[in-house]
XYZ file of C-alpha atoms in Angstrom:
663
model
C -32.891 51.071 -35.458
C -31.376 54.253 -34.135
C -31.763 55.131 -30.503
C -33.634 58.197 -29.317
C -31.402 61.263 -29.296
C -31.575 63.200 -26.074
C -30.522 66.739 -25.339
C -26.874 66.598 -24.277
C -25.549 68.475 -21.248
C -23.512 71.628 -22.019
C -19.940 70.877 -23.010
C -17.414 71.267 -20.215
C -15.339 73.585 -22.228
C -18.345 75.926 -22.499
C -18.580 76.111 -18.747
C -14.996 77.026 -18.087
C -14.037 80.650 -18.849
C -10.566 81.674 -19.934
C -9.245 84.961 -18.736
C -10.470 87.892 -20.778
C -7.951 90.013 -22.610
C -7.443 93.333 -20.847
C -7.454 96.324 -23.175
C -5.764 99.460 -21.965
C -7.818 102.526 -22.850
C -5.968 105.348 -24.606
C -4.779 108.065 -22.271
C -4.396 105.759 -19.288
C -1.092 104.870 -17.757
C 0.112 101.464 -18.788
C 0.994 99.031 -16.000
C 4.610 98.237 -15.332
C 5.896 95.370 -17.473
C 6.068 92.058 -15.711
C 9.415 90.646 -14.674
C 11.055 88.719 -17.475
C 10.561 85.034 -16.716
C 13.323 82.518 -16.520
C 13.861 80.973 -19.932
C 14.302 77.502 -18.444
C 11.305 77.642 -16.184
C 7.757 76.700 -17.199
C 5.464 79.647 -17.686
C 2.713 79.954 -15.130
C -0.716 79.625 -16.720
C -4.315 79.256 -15.569
C -4.701 75.917 -17.288
C -2.953 72.681 -18.082
C -1.129 72.087 -21.372
C -3.090 72.301 -24.577
C -4.003 69.051 -26.272
C -4.122 69.280 -30.030
C -7.255 68.035 -31.691
C -7.084 65.179 -34.155
C -10.139 66.468 -35.999
C -10.514 68.824 -38.923
C -13.028 71.589 -39.545
C -14.948 69.554 -42.059
C -18.575 68.869 -41.421
C -20.112 65.641 -42.435
C -22.111 62.607 -41.572
C -20.943 61.950 -38.057
C -22.811 60.076 -35.400
C -22.631 62.623 -32.586
C -21.012 65.844 -31.600
C -17.536 66.448 -32.947
C -14.473 66.686 -30.726
C -13.082 70.096 -29.690
C -11.125 71.923 -32.343
C -7.847 73.580 -31.677
C -9.589 76.747 -30.527
C -11.592 74.992 -27.781
C -10.738 73.700 -24.348
C -10.522 69.962 -23.800
C -10.698 67.829 -20.682
C -8.080 65.070 -20.535
C -8.466 61.725 -18.703
C -6.878 63.173 -15.530
C -9.722 65.675 -15.239
C -7.487 68.631 -16.072
C -8.441 71.361 -18.454
C -6.294 72.225 -21.405
C -6.848 75.772 -22.702
C -5.197 78.498 -24.700
C -3.646 81.230 -22.655
C -5.088 84.579 -23.618
C -2.380 87.187 -24.006
C -2.962 90.589 -22.517
C -3.021 93.130 -25.271
C -2.521 96.885 -25.290
C -4.020 99.178 -27.987
C -0.912 99.040 -30.184
C -1.086 95.245 -30.221
C 2.160 94.565 -28.270
C 2.338 92.309 -25.263
C 2.522 93.973 -21.874
C 5.543 91.822 -21.128
C 7.479 93.056 -24.154
C 9.021 91.151 -26.977
C 11.151 88.877 -24.798
C 8.178 88.039 -22.609
C 6.058 87.086 -25.655
C 8.831 84.883 -26.976
C 9.269 83.039 -23.695
C 5.510 82.592 -23.414
C 5.368 80.950 -26.815
C 8.205 78.597 -25.886
C 6.471 77.632 -22.668
C 3.229 77.128 -24.589
C 5.018 74.882 -27.110
C 6.569 72.917 -24.275
C 3.137 72.382 -22.717
C 1.830 71.009 -25.998
C 4.708 68.571 -26.213
C 4.070 67.368 -22.642
C 0.367 66.953 -23.371
C 1.102 64.948 -26.485
C 3.509 62.719 -24.580
C 0.901 62.125 -21.864
C -1.641 61.349 -24.581
C 0.710 58.906 -26.280
C 1.414 57.043 -23.041
C -2.191 55.866 -22.779
C -3.160 52.294 -23.813
C -3.952 51.880 -27.541
C -2.985 55.510 -28.091
C -1.588 54.921 -31.586
C -4.541 52.754 -32.614
C -7.087 55.221 -31.366
C -5.277 58.173 -32.987
C -5.177 56.377 -36.348
C -8.801 55.217 -36.041
C -9.841 58.830 -35.407
C -8.040 59.964 -38.559
C -9.904 57.285 -40.524
C -13.167 58.345 -38.888
C -12.533 61.941 -39.892
C -12.228 60.837 -43.493
C -15.098 58.366 -43.543
C -17.643 60.724 -42.058
C -17.339 63.011 -45.128
C -20.038 61.009 -46.888
C -20.115 62.939 -50.214
C -16.363 63.478 -50.607
C -14.874 59.993 -50.322
C -14.659 57.803 -53.460
C -16.085 54.290 -53.034
C -12.750 52.557 -53.548
C -11.027 54.724 -50.954
C -13.868 54.219 -48.522
C -13.598 50.447 -48.903
C -9.831 50.553 -48.147
C -10.369 52.784 -45.116
C -13.087 50.519 -43.705
C -10.825 47.456 -44.140
C -8.007 49.257 -42.351
C -10.363 50.352 -39.582
C -11.486 46.840 -38.937
C -7.894 45.650 -38.831
C -7.302 48.191 -36.080
C -10.357 47.443 -33.929
C -10.530 43.678 -34.339
C -10.173 42.087 -30.940
C -10.130 45.447 -29.183
C -13.680 46.637 -29.655
C -14.359 46.697 -25.891
C -11.456 49.080 -25.407
C -13.032 51.529 -27.811
C -16.712 51.544 -26.878
C -16.672 53.007 -23.402
C -15.056 56.333 -24.405
C -17.138 59.130 -25.843
C -14.764 59.770 -28.731
C -13.579 56.343 -29.818
C -17.115 54.852 -29.607
C -17.903 56.937 -32.685
C -15.223 55.083 -34.516
C -17.067 51.800 -33.834
C -20.346 53.339 -34.903
C -18.756 54.332 -38.221
C -17.369 50.836 -38.628
C -20.870 49.422 -38.126
C -22.335 51.905 -40.592
C -19.955 51.112 -43.481
C -19.083 47.544 -42.659
C -20.784 44.522 -44.294
C -22.983 41.988 -42.462
C -20.157 39.694 -41.272
C -18.120 42.642 -40.039
C -21.096 43.962 -38.027
C -21.686 40.502 -36.596
C -18.029 40.226 -35.523
C -18.383 43.480 -33.560
C -21.602 42.280 -31.982
C -19.990 39.012 -30.905
C -16.993 40.812 -29.369
C -19.363 42.900 -27.264
C -21.384 39.948 -26.055
C -21.851 40.157 -22.279
C -21.419 43.929 -22.227
C -24.695 45.142 -23.657
C -26.269 46.064 -20.303
C -23.218 48.142 -19.475
C -23.318 49.791 -22.901
C -27.008 50.616 -22.525
C -26.271 52.514 -19.321
C -23.532 54.597 -20.940
C -24.205 58.142 -22.041
C -22.544 57.631 -25.401
C -22.253 53.876 -25.767
C -26.032 53.361 -25.759
C -26.149 54.744 -29.300
C -23.872 51.912 -30.393
C -26.643 49.411 -29.589
C -29.022 51.424 -31.745
C -26.510 51.327 -34.635
C -26.203 47.526 -34.351
C -29.957 47.037 -34.394
C -30.559 49.563 -37.171
C -29.714 47.046 -39.885
C -32.369 44.557 -38.597
C -30.014 41.591 -38.448
C -31.820 38.799 -36.590
C -28.593 37.234 -35.362
C -27.411 40.497 -33.827
C -30.830 41.108 -32.278
C -30.810 37.679 -30.645
C -27.391 38.440 -29.164
C -28.477 41.745 -27.617
C -32.087 41.296 -26.406
C -31.504 38.240 -24.093
C -28.865 40.198 -22.171
C -31.653 42.556 -21.060
C -33.655 39.795 -19.441
C -33.769 40.019 -15.657
C -32.806 43.698 -15.428
C -35.770 45.411 -17.015
C -37.049 47.017 -13.813
C -33.661 48.505 -13.139
C -33.056 49.647 -16.714
C -36.426 51.322 -17.223
C -35.623 53.597 -14.266
C -32.094 54.363 -15.500
C -31.726 57.815 -17.131
C -29.760 56.455 -20.066
C -30.670 52.778 -20.402
C -34.411 53.402 -20.319
C -34.409 55.034 -23.743
C -32.523 52.300 -25.560
C -34.527 49.630 -23.725
C -37.774 51.174 -24.968
C -36.310 51.538 -28.484
C -35.544 47.815 -28.524
C -38.931 46.877 -27.109
C -40.822 49.041 -29.609
C -38.889 48.497 -32.809
C -36.524 45.473 -32.674
C -37.787 42.754 -30.302
C -39.940 39.904 -31.507
C -43.417 39.398 -29.947
C -42.052 36.729 -27.622
C -39.094 38.863 -26.596
C -41.452 41.781 -25.935
C -43.605 39.515 -23.766
C -40.612 38.449 -21.665
C -39.492 42.060 -21.188
C -42.968 43.223 -20.232
C -43.602 40.313 -17.811
C -40.778 41.596 -15.609
C -42.998 44.577 -14.712
C -45.265 42.162 -12.853
C -42.799 41.416 -10.079
C -39.321 40.289 -9.100
C -40.134 36.580 -9.584
C -40.583 37.140 -13.336
C -37.056 38.519 -13.469
C -35.410 36.023 -11.098
C -36.978 32.907 -12.558
C -36.252 33.632 -16.179
C -38.425 31.942 -18.782
C -37.176 30.848 -22.183
C -38.745 32.382 -25.248
C -40.205 29.048 -26.198
C -42.254 28.923 -22.969
C -43.767 32.419 -23.309
C -46.759 33.084 -25.608
C -47.799 36.558 -24.424
C -47.622 39.061 -21.586
C -51.368 39.263 -21.093
C -51.845 39.819 -17.375
C -55.346 38.334 -17.571
C -53.953 34.960 -18.564
C -51.256 35.039 -15.882
C -53.758 35.894 -13.141
C -56.061 33.106 -14.405
C -53.231 30.625 -13.828
C -52.138 32.128 -10.482
C -55.138 33.849 -8.908
C -53.379 33.947 -5.524
C -50.721 36.295 -7.036
C -53.187 38.927 -8.063
C -52.536 41.473 -5.309
C -48.704 41.228 -5.346
C -48.577 41.465 -9.101
C -50.919 44.456 -9.307
C -49.088 46.184 -6.438
C -45.726 45.676 -8.096
C -47.013 46.862 -11.437
C -48.663 49.999 -10.039
C -45.568 50.915 -7.970
C -43.301 50.832 -11.032
C -45.849 52.758 -13.133
C -46.190 55.391 -10.404
C -42.415 55.784 -10.092
C -42.052 56.603 -13.811
C -45.066 58.942 -13.753
C -43.653 60.872 -10.814
C -40.287 61.121 -12.624
C -42.071 62.593 -15.648
C -40.681 59.827 -17.915
C -44.021 58.971 -19.482
C -43.129 58.650 -23.168
C -42.176 54.974 -23.158
C -44.218 52.536 -25.227
C -43.405 49.826 -22.678
C -44.898 51.981 -19.925
C -48.085 52.440 -21.956
C -48.394 48.718 -22.530
C -47.966 48.076 -18.816
C -50.545 50.750 -17.939
C -53.094 49.121 -20.226
C -52.522 45.725 -18.640
C -53.123 47.206 -15.229
C -56.307 49.070 -16.207
C -57.783 45.997 -17.912
C -57.358 43.915 -14.783
C -58.760 46.170 -12.071
C -62.440 46.107 -11.279
C -64.351 49.199 -12.523
C -65.413 51.393 -9.590
C -62.989 49.723 -7.179
C -60.459 51.595 -5.078
C -57.686 50.431 -7.401
C -59.499 51.792 -10.456
C -60.224 55.109 -8.726
C -56.601 55.474 -7.633
C -55.447 54.718 -11.163
C -57.779 57.306 -12.681
C -56.454 59.863 -10.199
C -52.938 59.014 -11.334
C -53.904 59.812 -14.934
C -55.481 63.142 -13.974
C -52.806 64.080 -11.428
C -50.310 65.370 -14.006
C -50.926 69.097 -13.948
C -49.199 69.722 -17.250
C -51.128 66.871 -18.904
C -47.971 65.341 -20.394
C -48.983 61.840 -19.294
C -52.341 61.904 -21.147
C -50.805 63.529 -24.205
C -48.028 60.941 -24.434
C -50.495 58.081 -23.952
C -52.739 59.270 -26.787
C -50.133 58.620 -29.476
C -49.467 54.899 -28.937
C -51.779 51.951 -29.487
C -52.031 50.873 -25.885
C -51.980 54.449 -24.582
C -54.843 55.549 -26.813
C -56.896 52.653 -25.467
C -56.057 53.647 -21.886
C -57.259 57.214 -22.527
C -60.405 55.963 -24.339
C -61.214 53.731 -21.354
C -60.597 56.624 -18.958
C -63.114 58.683 -20.924
C -65.609 55.849 -20.829
C -65.263 55.128 -17.071
C -64.782 58.690 -15.926
C -67.398 61.051 -14.545
C -68.688 64.106 -16.446
C -66.190 66.234 -14.558
C -63.343 63.813 -15.329
C -64.203 63.921 -19.040
C -64.298 67.719 -19.081
C -60.889 67.971 -17.411
C -59.349 65.430 -19.790
C -60.844 67.159 -22.811
C -59.290 70.408 -21.631
C -55.859 68.756 -21.650
C -56.200 67.737 -25.284
C -57.599 71.013 -26.568
C -54.222 72.242 -27.855
C -53.390 68.901 -29.522
C -56.646 68.131 -31.339
C -55.100 68.551 -34.799
C -52.175 66.272 -33.950
C -54.595 63.663 -32.562
C -56.714 63.779 -35.718
C -53.819 62.918 -38.032
C -52.243 60.248 -35.780
C -52.782 56.551 -36.357
C -53.944 56.037 -32.768
C -54.599 59.594 -31.557
C -57.776 59.938 -33.628
C -59.294 57.079 -31.557
C -59.276 59.346 -28.521
C -61.418 61.857 -30.384
C -63.854 59.151 -31.486
C -64.183 57.950 -27.844
C -64.816 61.518 -26.708
C -67.603 61.869 -29.286
C -69.267 58.699 -28.029
C -69.225 59.202 -24.241
C -69.393 62.903 -23.482
C -73.043 63.808 -22.943
C -72.483 67.557 -23.108
C -72.268 67.976 -26.849
C -71.979 71.742 -26.466
C -68.711 71.131 -24.594
C -67.527 68.815 -27.408
C -68.469 71.349 -30.057
C -66.613 74.141 -28.302
C -63.511 72.106 -27.382
C -62.895 69.979 -30.496
C -64.672 71.382 -33.508
C -63.075 74.866 -33.509
C -59.627 73.180 -33.556
C -60.626 70.918 -36.405
C -62.609 73.348 -38.508
C -60.853 76.608 -37.676
C -64.039 78.364 -36.680
C -63.716 82.103 -36.195
C -61.510 82.450 -39.269
C -62.470 83.404 -42.809
C -63.827 80.625 -45.056
C -60.830 80.944 -47.344
C -58.493 80.275 -44.428
C -60.471 77.202 -43.424
C -60.397 75.584 -46.858
C -56.728 74.503 -46.959
C -56.640 72.876 -43.447
C -60.000 71.200 -44.019
C -58.893 69.795 -47.365
C -55.875 68.228 -45.653
C -58.182 66.626 -43.090
C -60.610 65.276 -45.710
C -57.838 63.662 -47.794
C -56.010 62.075 -44.823
C -56.684 58.413 -43.980
C -56.785 59.104 -40.226
C -57.898 62.739 -39.897
C -61.012 62.291 -42.029
C -62.455 59.885 -39.462
C -62.487 62.639 -36.840
C -64.830 64.649 -39.096
C -66.884 61.926 -40.752
C -67.522 59.599 -37.782
C -70.639 61.483 -36.497
C -72.100 61.292 -40.018
C -71.172 57.764 -41.075
C -71.114 55.906 -37.715
C -69.196 52.613 -37.612
C -68.856 52.314 -41.368
C -66.072 50.023 -42.489
C -65.375 52.360 -45.347
C -64.319 55.020 -42.843
C -63.008 53.140 -39.812
C -60.277 50.513 -39.476
C -60.801 47.165 -37.770
C -58.921 48.476 -34.674
C -61.171 51.543 -34.578
C -64.329 49.457 -34.687
C -63.022 47.052 -32.019
C -62.221 49.881 -29.630
C -65.560 51.624 -30.253
C -67.409 48.334 -29.550
C -65.621 48.161 -26.195
C -66.437 51.796 -25.448
C -70.101 51.338 -26.287
C -70.465 48.494 -23.808
C -69.057 50.664 -21.002
C -71.071 53.696 -22.187
C -74.294 51.868 -21.514
C -73.598 52.120 -17.761
C -71.744 55.435 -17.531
C -73.596 57.799 -19.933
C -77.120 59.061 -19.708
C -77.801 60.529 -23.141
C -79.244 58.397 -25.968
C -76.462 57.651 -28.496
C -78.560 58.653 -31.488
C -79.512 61.973 -29.927
C -75.844 62.642 -29.140
C -74.849 61.824 -32.734
C -77.477 64.109 -34.259
C -76.425 67.033 -32.041
C -72.809 66.626 -33.224
C -73.963 66.419 -36.848
C -75.988 69.616 -36.402
C -72.953 71.444 -35.061
C -70.708 70.305 -37.909
C -73.093 70.579 -40.876
C -73.066 74.316 -41.761
C -69.320 74.559 -42.023
C -68.888 71.307 -43.975
C -71.681 72.099 -46.484
C -70.160 75.511 -47.131
C -66.773 73.842 -47.576
C -68.186 71.457 -50.255
C -69.844 74.319 -52.075
C -66.530 76.215 -52.261
C -64.254 73.221 -53.070
C -66.352 70.814 -55.134
C -63.816 70.407 -57.956
C -60.849 69.825 -55.667
C -62.773 67.233 -53.645
C -63.989 65.388 -56.780
C -60.377 64.812 -57.836
C -59.600 62.763 -54.693
C -61.050 59.381 -53.730
C -61.399 60.381 -50.066
C -62.835 63.702 -51.188
C -65.614 61.900 -53.106
C -66.386 59.783 -50.086
C -66.523 62.888 -47.920
C -69.086 64.544 -50.251
C -71.332 61.497 -50.164
C -71.371 61.166 -46.380
C -71.990 64.863 -45.784
C -74.739 65.319 -48.380
C -76.588 62.165 -47.262
C -76.496 62.937 -43.530
C -75.952 66.646 -42.905
C -78.673 68.839 -41.474
C -79.641 72.094 -43.161
C -79.885 73.256 -46.750
C -77.795 71.175 -49.176
C -78.813 73.011 -52.355
C -75.690 75.139 -52.649
C -73.379 72.115 -52.319
C -75.412 70.077 -54.866
C -75.363 72.928 -57.426
C -71.588 73.253 -56.970
C -71.225 69.617 -58.101
C -73.691 70.032 -61.011
C -71.867 73.126 -62.233
C -68.847 70.910 -62.965
C -70.886 69.306 -65.778
C -70.590 72.549 -67.797
C -67.277 73.686 -66.385
C -63.753 73.437 -67.778
C -62.427 70.303 -69.458
C -60.497 69.520 -66.269
C -63.629 69.895 -64.179
C -65.583 67.590 -66.496
C -62.715 65.093 -66.388
C -62.923 64.970 -62.592
C -66.459 63.550 -62.903
C -65.275 60.566 -64.966
C -63.077 58.808 -62.412
C -64.197 55.553 -60.726
C -64.510 57.364 -57.346
C -66.640 60.128 -58.894
C -68.786 57.481 -60.558
C -69.501 55.804 -57.214
C -70.328 59.202 -55.692
C -72.749 60.124 -58.452
C -74.490 56.729 -58.397
C -74.962 56.875 -54.622
C -76.426 60.377 -54.835
C -78.660 59.370 -57.727
C -80.016 56.373 -55.748
C -80.602 58.656 -52.769
C -78.690 56.579 -50.168
C -76.307 53.754 -49.445
C -76.889 50.170 -50.477
C -77.619 47.938 -47.450
C -75.920 44.547 -47.975
C -78.083 42.899 -45.270
C -81.469 43.880 -46.625
C -80.329 44.208 -50.243
C -82.108 47.533 -50.613
C -81.146 51.210 -50.724
C -81.422 53.042 -47.383
C -82.796 56.320 -48.733
C -82.319 59.470 -46.725
C -85.074 61.672 -45.377
C -85.706 64.264 -46.678
C -84.743 62.981 -50.174
C -81.944 64.699 -52.092
C -83.653 64.838 -55.456
C -80.204 64.621 -57.040
C -81.300 62.320 -59.879
C -83.604 64.864 -61.517
C -81.096 67.674 -61.068
C -78.320 65.580 -62.688
C -80.444 64.619 -65.708
C -81.559 68.194 -66.326
C -77.993 69.543 -66.203
C -76.242 66.717 -68.105
C -75.493 67.717 -71.722
C -76.674 65.257 -74.395
C -73.136 64.549 -75.583
C -72.039 63.886 -72.045
C -75.033 61.552 -71.534
C -73.914 59.483 -74.554
C -70.291 59.388 -73.373
C -71.289 58.343 -69.852
C -73.678 55.637 -71.022
C -71.282 54.070 -73.489
C -67.988 54.430 -71.646
C -66.979 55.985 -68.364
C -70.108 56.309 -66.140
C -72.415 53.570 -67.346
C -73.351 52.635 -63.773
C -74.481 56.192 -63.084
C -76.969 55.974 -65.958
C -78.109 52.530 -64.673
C -78.628 54.220 -61.300
C -80.878 56.828 -62.888
C -83.100 54.052 -64.303
C -83.177 52.262 -60.938
C -83.726 55.300 -58.689
C -87.104 55.613 -57.032
C -86.651 59.418 -57.033
C -86.041 59.810 -60.797
C -89.127 61.019 -62.738
C -87.826 60.856 -66.345
C -87.158 57.124 -66.741
C -89.238 56.639 -69.924
C -87.652 59.654 -71.622
C -84.143 58.474 -70.739
C -84.831 54.919 -71.923
C -85.899 56.226 -75.328
C -82.711 58.210 -75.643
C -80.578 55.244 -74.665
C -82.196 52.947 -77.314
C -80.636 55.226 -79.904
C -77.223 54.239 -78.532
C -77.941 50.461 -78.733
C -75.407 49.726 -81.519
C -72.634 51.383 -79.540
C -73.665 49.720 -76.286
C -73.591 46.289 -77.975
C -69.928 46.912 -78.946
C -68.927 47.505 -75.331
C -68.732 43.839 -74.389
C -65.975 44.509 -71.815
C -68.016 47.222 -70.058
C -70.273 45.549 -67.504
C -72.180 48.782 -66.902
C -72.960 49.138 -70.579
C -74.088 45.517 -70.762
C -76.386 46.024 -67.758
C -77.736 49.201 -69.337
C -78.423 47.316 -72.570
C -80.330 44.661 -70.661
C -82.335 47.291 -68.820
C -83.524 49.145 -71.940
C -84.302 45.837 -73.687
C -86.672 44.652 -70.937
């Protein structure tokens, strides 16, 4: 699991400026040539000797920024800067010092390079590091190295680093060598590196470059490596989550690598120092639910809540609010304060206090964070809800498509009494109001065919339908509805109908213009059903757009013969959804009258094809519909197809149709 890449600080060699070449303008008097330097003396320069780069100019699959090339400055371990000396040129291209001066400068320059190389070679493991860098340069060219050669290079690299991994990992350049070894090594080789680094993972996590090494080790999802790394983080979570480097890799591990028990241990340390000092084994921890801990130790309630709030507040004030671990901790706090208490009020003020709104926006895109925001909407005042909705106005589309973000929109629908505010703040962002219908079609089609985004549009029409909402969505909405009973004044059904009225015109026009495209998609068929059954206003144009497909192109007719289209047509023919509790059809008012329209527009050959093969259940629906007025006529026609129906023994719809006309 790779770590989160952060924006690196500007390179040192970008900060330092070499002397600019001075160009003598034509017609001006040239300066007197400088005194010829002593051939045996070192030339005076503005920088230390140049250190040659071991890298090439090739680009490839490296794991970080490349080292300086020969044309760049480099900082050595003594903190000195090595840089090229810019020669001062005159218009004719000759040095101001003359030929002899240029020659002596080159000799001094070469001598500096030799001294720099000697100083570099005197460092510990210099030869090993130099060779490993050469191997790294070759290995990182992913598409240019034959497999056999790569295998040999990896074997040589492991021979070099074996037993000396710790010497490599704390330097910004050689740590990339270890990352490459992990990338191309096999399981046992990766495990050997992980074991050599045992006891150093906290230090590595705090390093600017070495933290990425932990991400490389965990990327391959090796349980043995994971169980070597995660326990070393126990007891130092509060310190690491505030560290500018370690916090990112800690949250990466918590979110993507740790087991549920390991996550519980890490999160429990937010509750106070005693949870870090008195470490608990994984076998003794079942969860990090604060409610259970407070039930066992009610006397610890105030210290635990105080400790948790202080750490949350520190991270919020530092603007580091994107951590999943932080969002989980914030949810635990909110669930365990009493609604309306001073603690709850202070917490709500913390959520609203971020002027840029980054806290609320970050929260909305994680599971726990979305629940925190939904609870804040439910418990907040009308003014609080308006201010929070204003924060999300620019991110409505992102929220709609997100796995958890769409839950924030559903909560807003259910608790904001001012439906005009909801209509003006959310619907224009979803529907693109104010633009031409043609410009709305493409974005709307992407919403309708998305598993998550469609709920933001269909929820006011379908309610808590399991065909639209996930189990998590329904659970959260049930929680919100219990709170809403004490914090909202408007009747829920009145609120829902007002939202439906605001959405209906645009969505009915969209169906009329895109009926064929919607019929080709399963979610599109479901969208048509929900809108036509529940929308307010004239539905004639949308219904005729569907019926026109019956006499359209071959492709249009084919779109009506899919299983999803069959379910759509049967539901519209019956005039409503089947209620599994009462075992009857919940017909809509006013009735659609779709059954008669379908029968009158269905060609005779298509009727035969549907009855015998693809849409048998639609024809059964016509005979069962209370709105259909041509049942006897249809039954007489179907009796002519009895021989063909009898042959369709595998078609349950045809068999049911045969039984119906035989009664």
